[in-house]
XYZ file of C-alpha atoms in Angstrom:
294
model
C -4.259 -17.058 -14.354
C -5.353 -17.298 -10.730
C -2.788 -17.091 -7.941
C -3.683 -18.883 -4.828
C -1.886 -19.766 -1.595
C -2.114 -22.679 0.873
C -1.428 -22.502 4.525
C -0.800 -25.841 6.447
C -0.106 -26.589 10.137
C 0.248 -30.101 11.551
C 2.542 -32.269 13.546
C 5.825 -32.742 11.760
C 6.439 -35.945 9.987
C 8.201 -37.372 6.957
C 6.554 -36.748 3.550
C 4.408 -33.701 4.093
C 6.236 -31.409 1.644
C 6.402 -34.121 -1.028
C 2.687 -34.887 -0.620
C 1.674 -31.277 -1.099
C 3.926 -30.790 -4.020
C 2.553 -33.803 -5.796
C -1.002 -32.890 -4.956
C -0.560 -29.402 -6.604
C 1.284 -30.782 -9.647
C -1.487 -33.361 -10.137
C -4.076 -30.694 -9.991
C -2.493 -28.420 -12.647
C -0.848 -26.017 -10.219
C 2.580 -24.516 -10.451
C 4.413 -23.494 -7.214
C 5.821 -20.034 -7.469
C 6.945 -19.559 -3.806
C 7.151 -21.838 -0.707
C 8.236 -21.542 2.886
C 8.284 -24.156 5.737
C 9.308 -24.455 9.261
C 9.692 -27.378 11.711
C 9.513 -26.340 15.386
C 11.771 -28.769 17.189
C 10.522 -27.747 20.463
C 6.799 -28.313 19.889
C 7.064 -30.850 16.995
C 4.765 -28.640 14.835
C 5.159 -28.090 11.135
C 4.213 -24.880 9.326
C 4.011 -24.287 5.539
C 2.831 -21.663 3.180
C 2.832 -22.150 -0.593
C 1.976 -19.712 -3.367
C 0.992 -21.210 -6.660
C -0.814 -20.629 -9.985
C -3.821 -22.681 -11.074
C -2.739 -23.329 -14.609
C -5.732 -25.501 -15.419
C -8.377 -23.184 -13.910
C -9.110 -25.267 -10.753
C -11.176 -23.169 -8.304
C -10.539 -22.744 -4.513
C -13.647 -24.792 -3.685
C -12.429 -27.662 -5.963
C -8.900 -27.665 -4.512
C -10.271 -27.484 -0.868
C -12.470 -30.500 -1.525
C -9.742 -32.480 -3.269
C -7.072 -31.662 -0.566
C -9.362 -32.791 2.372
C -8.475 -36.475 2.213
C -4.675 -35.741 2.185
C -5.128 -33.276 5.027
C -6.958 -35.982 7.001
C -4.073 -38.454 6.515
C -1.637 -35.899 8.072
C -4.161 -34.409 10.578
C -3.594 -31.063 9.014
C -5.185 -27.669 9.653
C -5.283 -25.957 6.279
C -6.762 -23.297 4.136
C -6.540 -22.119 0.612
C -7.010 -18.449 -0.271
C -7.072 -16.114 -3.345
C -4.017 -13.803 -3.115
C -5.923 -11.167 -5.278
C -8.707 -10.766 -2.768
C -8.016 -7.940 -0.344
C -9.176 -8.658 3.248
C -11.580 -6.235 4.819
C -10.113 -4.306 7.945
C -11.576 -2.194 10.640
C -9.035 0.356 12.076
C -9.476 1.603 15.578
C -7.831 4.825 16.829
C -7.980 7.304 19.584
C -6.012 10.573 19.582
C -2.702 9.656 18.187
C -3.050 9.721 14.466
C 0.354 8.785 13.071
C -0.342 5.086 12.498
C -3.881 5.814 11.016
C -2.509 8.306 8.630
C 0.311 6.022 7.528
C -2.115 3.202 6.922
C -4.362 5.429 4.854
C -1.514 6.520 2.698
C -0.301 2.938 2.263
C -3.836 1.891 1.453
C -4.355 4.737 -1.004
C -1.284 3.903 -3.154
C -1.918 0.154 -3.045
C 1.104 -0.687 -0.985
C -1.025 -2.374 1.710
C -3.415 -4.844 0.067
C -6.393 -4.329 2.309
C -9.844 -2.847 2.067
C -10.541 -0.410 4.899
C -14.118 -1.222 5.755
C -14.517 1.340 8.570
C -12.657 3.373 11.181
C -13.774 3.361 14.772
C -12.707 5.859 17.335
C -13.680 6.935 20.868
C -13.104 10.550 19.807
C -13.949 12.797 16.835
C -10.543 13.952 16.029
C -10.099 12.001 12.701
C -13.641 12.009 11.484
C -12.827 14.501 8.641
C -9.705 12.799 7.425
C -11.395 9.413 7.353
C -14.618 10.649 5.614
C -12.470 12.496 3.089
C -11.206 9.119 2.151
C -14.704 7.847 1.517
C -14.377 5.479 4.451
C -17.252 5.021 7.079
C -16.350 6.678 10.374
C -17.960 5.481 13.700
C -17.450 7.417 16.969
C -18.130 5.065 19.808
C -17.549 6.500 23.198
C -16.266 4.111 25.835
C -16.635 4.418 29.604
C -16.557 2.029 32.488
C -20.295 2.126 32.565
C -21.091 1.411 28.920
C -18.102 -0.762 27.965
C -20.180 -3.824 27.166
C -22.580 -1.824 25.102
C -19.833 -0.004 23.328
C -17.971 -3.246 22.479
C -21.157 -4.664 21.206
C -21.505 -1.684 18.832
C -17.904 -2.071 17.677
C -18.578 -5.786 16.912
C -21.649 -4.796 15.006
C -19.504 -2.535 12.860
C -17.057 -5.470 12.253
C -19.894 -7.879 11.454
C -21.762 -5.518 9.147
C -18.681 -4.645 7.247
C -17.538 -8.225 6.921
C -14.126 -7.342 8.275
C -11.623 -10.097 8.631
C -9.227 -8.072 10.852
C -9.272 -5.355 13.543
C -6.158 -3.094 13.738
C -5.614 -1.094 16.883
C -3.800 1.925 15.443
C -3.040 3.423 18.916
C -6.507 2.854 20.215
C -6.152 3.721 23.927
C -8.833 1.347 25.375
C -8.379 -2.069 26.892
C -10.566 -4.593 25.057
C -12.496 -7.031 27.236
C -11.446 -10.676 27.627
C -14.672 -11.653 25.689
C -13.843 -9.549 22.677
C -10.257 -10.715 22.629
C -11.433 -14.400 22.645
C -14.130 -13.750 20.068
C -11.601 -12.189 17.664
C -8.680 -14.363 18.603
C -5.872 -14.113 16.060
C -7.755 -11.300 14.293
C -6.865 -8.259 16.354
C -3.365 -6.608 15.804
C -1.949 -3.924 18.180
C 1.002 -1.690 18.125
C 2.913 -0.240 21.141
C 6.204 1.227 22.054
C 9.066 -0.920 23.457
C 12.106 0.211 25.365
C 14.897 -1.493 27.321
C 14.447 -1.097 30.195
C 10.611 -1.156 30.039
C 8.405 1.730 30.910
C 4.737 1.585 31.592
C 2.110 4.100 32.613
C 1.980 7.783 31.606
C 4.347 9.311 29.229
C 6.819 6.362 28.713
C 8.869 8.424 26.261
C 9.654 10.959 28.930
C 10.560 8.192 31.289
C 12.878 6.728 28.627
C 14.522 10.150 28.056
C 15.105 10.647 31.785
C 16.847 7.216 31.969
C 19.062 7.912 28.916
C 17.638 5.205 26.801
C 19.633 4.521 23.617
C 17.198 2.313 21.688
C 13.584 3.220 20.960
C 11.385 0.415 19.591
C 7.947 -0.784 18.667
C 6.221 -4.054 18.893
C 3.201 -5.271 16.963
C 1.409 -8.319 18.188
C -1.937 -10.183 18.243
C -4.250 -9.125 21.044
C -5.041 -11.511 23.865
C -6.582 -11.216 27.212
C -3.041 -10.705 28.646
C -2.442 -7.023 28.065
C 0.407 -6.355 25.504
C 1.577 -9.989 25.872
C 0.025 -11.610 22.676
C 2.142 -13.426 20.154
C 4.599 -10.956 18.529
C 4.424 -10.378 14.760
C 6.846 -7.650 14.103
C 9.413 -5.455 15.931
C 11.988 -2.854 15.163
C 14.201 -0.275 16.862
C 15.954 3.027 16.154
C 18.962 4.473 17.964
C 18.875 7.656 19.874
C 21.612 9.697 21.629
C 22.173 11.954 24.473
C 21.634 14.812 22.053
C 18.024 14.106 21.416
C 15.218 15.698 23.401
C 12.314 14.088 25.073
C 10.076 15.407 22.118
C 12.577 13.862 19.673
C 12.008 10.479 21.307
C 8.327 10.855 20.820
C 8.582 11.756 17.129
C 11.157 9.038 16.238
C 9.092 6.476 18.198
C 5.968 7.333 16.291
C 7.824 6.656 12.942
C 8.914 3.260 14.229
C 5.367 2.442 15.418
C 3.909 3.292 12.079
C 6.369 1.142 10.087
C 6.120 -1.921 12.455
C 2.423 -1.848 12.396
C 2.181 -1.683 8.587
C 4.732 -4.644 8.278
C 2.728 -6.705 10.689
C -0.451 -6.085 8.777
C 1.281 -6.854 5.631
C 2.467 -10.203 6.903
C -1.015 -11.073 8.292
C -3.021 -10.222 5.230
C -0.659 -12.256 2.964
C -1.106 -15.289 5.243
C 2.530 -15.255 6.330
C 1.805 -15.416 10.051
C 1.156 -18.656 11.992
C 0.350 -18.537 15.741
C 2.603 -21.058 17.422
C 1.586 -21.132 21.078
C 2.816 -17.811 22.581
C 4.986 -17.089 19.609
C 4.447 -16.757 15.895
C 6.019 -18.187 12.748
C 6.455 -15.359 10.169
C 7.552 -16.401 6.727
C 9.245 -14.000 4.343
C 7.267 -11.933 1.800
C 6.654 -13.501 -1.592
C 8.308 -11.803 -4.594
C 6.259 -8.834 -5.810
C 4.096 -8.599 -2.658
C 5.364 -5.158 -1.737
C 4.645 -3.710 -5.249
C 2.466 -0.519 -5.053
C -0.351 -0.009 -7.546
C 0.362 3.736 -7.640
C 3.213 5.954 -6.726
C 1.292 8.643 -4.826
C-alpha cells in the first residue's frame, strides 16, 4: 500500500483541516499521521499529513483532484511519495566529521537519502567517497574563478537530479545568485556559542572566555551569511576542566548530530519556511527506523 504525504501552506481560516480530511477520506485514503500549526503573528497555516492510499490512487490523480480545493483556500500544496529517497549533493572542505557521519547514516539506512555526489574544494576525502561508490568532484574555488566554479557545482547538481545541497562544513561562501537559485534547498551547519565568536578558531576563543555551552545550528542558506531560517539546534555542556581541544571534539559531535537531524526533517517534508523562521513538525512514527544495524 502506497504511503504518501501532503504539505499545505495558506492563510489561516476555518474549515481547512476538515476539508483536507474529507478530501482524503473521499479518495480512499487513510490518515496515519498529521500535524498543523497556526502562526498567530503572520496569520499563516501550515499542515503536514501522512496517509495511505488504500484504493490505489496515484500522486498525479490526487494532485489533480485536490487542485480545486486548494484554489478555494488559496493553498500552496504538494503531494509526495514517502518511499522515494531525495537525491542529495554533499559539499565538504577539510573537516570531515559531518561527511563521515552522513555517510554512515546513509549506509545503514538511518537517513533516507540518495547521495548523488560529493563536491569538495580539496582532495582530502576523495578515497572515502569513492570507496562508497559515490561520484566525487574536486572543484577548486578562488576569487578569480568563483563564478566558473559555482557553474560547475550547479552542473553537478543538475546532472545528478539532486533535490538538496548539504554544506557539511564546506568552507566557501556561496554567491547570492546560487543562494537565490537554490532557495530552501541548501542546508548548512555551523557552531554556535554564547557569547558569539566569529573569525579564526572560534573554539579557542570560546575556551579562553570560559564558555560553558557549546552548540551547533543548522539552517537554510540565504544571501545573509549564517542568518538563514533555522531548522535544528542543540548544545552540550562543558566545564573548566575541558581543554581547547576538548571543545573542538565535543563541538564536532554536536555539529554532526544537528546536521543529520536537520536533513532528516527536510527530506521528510517536515520543515516549512515561515518568513525568517521555520515550522518544524515532529517526526512521524517509524521514520527513524534503520534498514540495517551496521
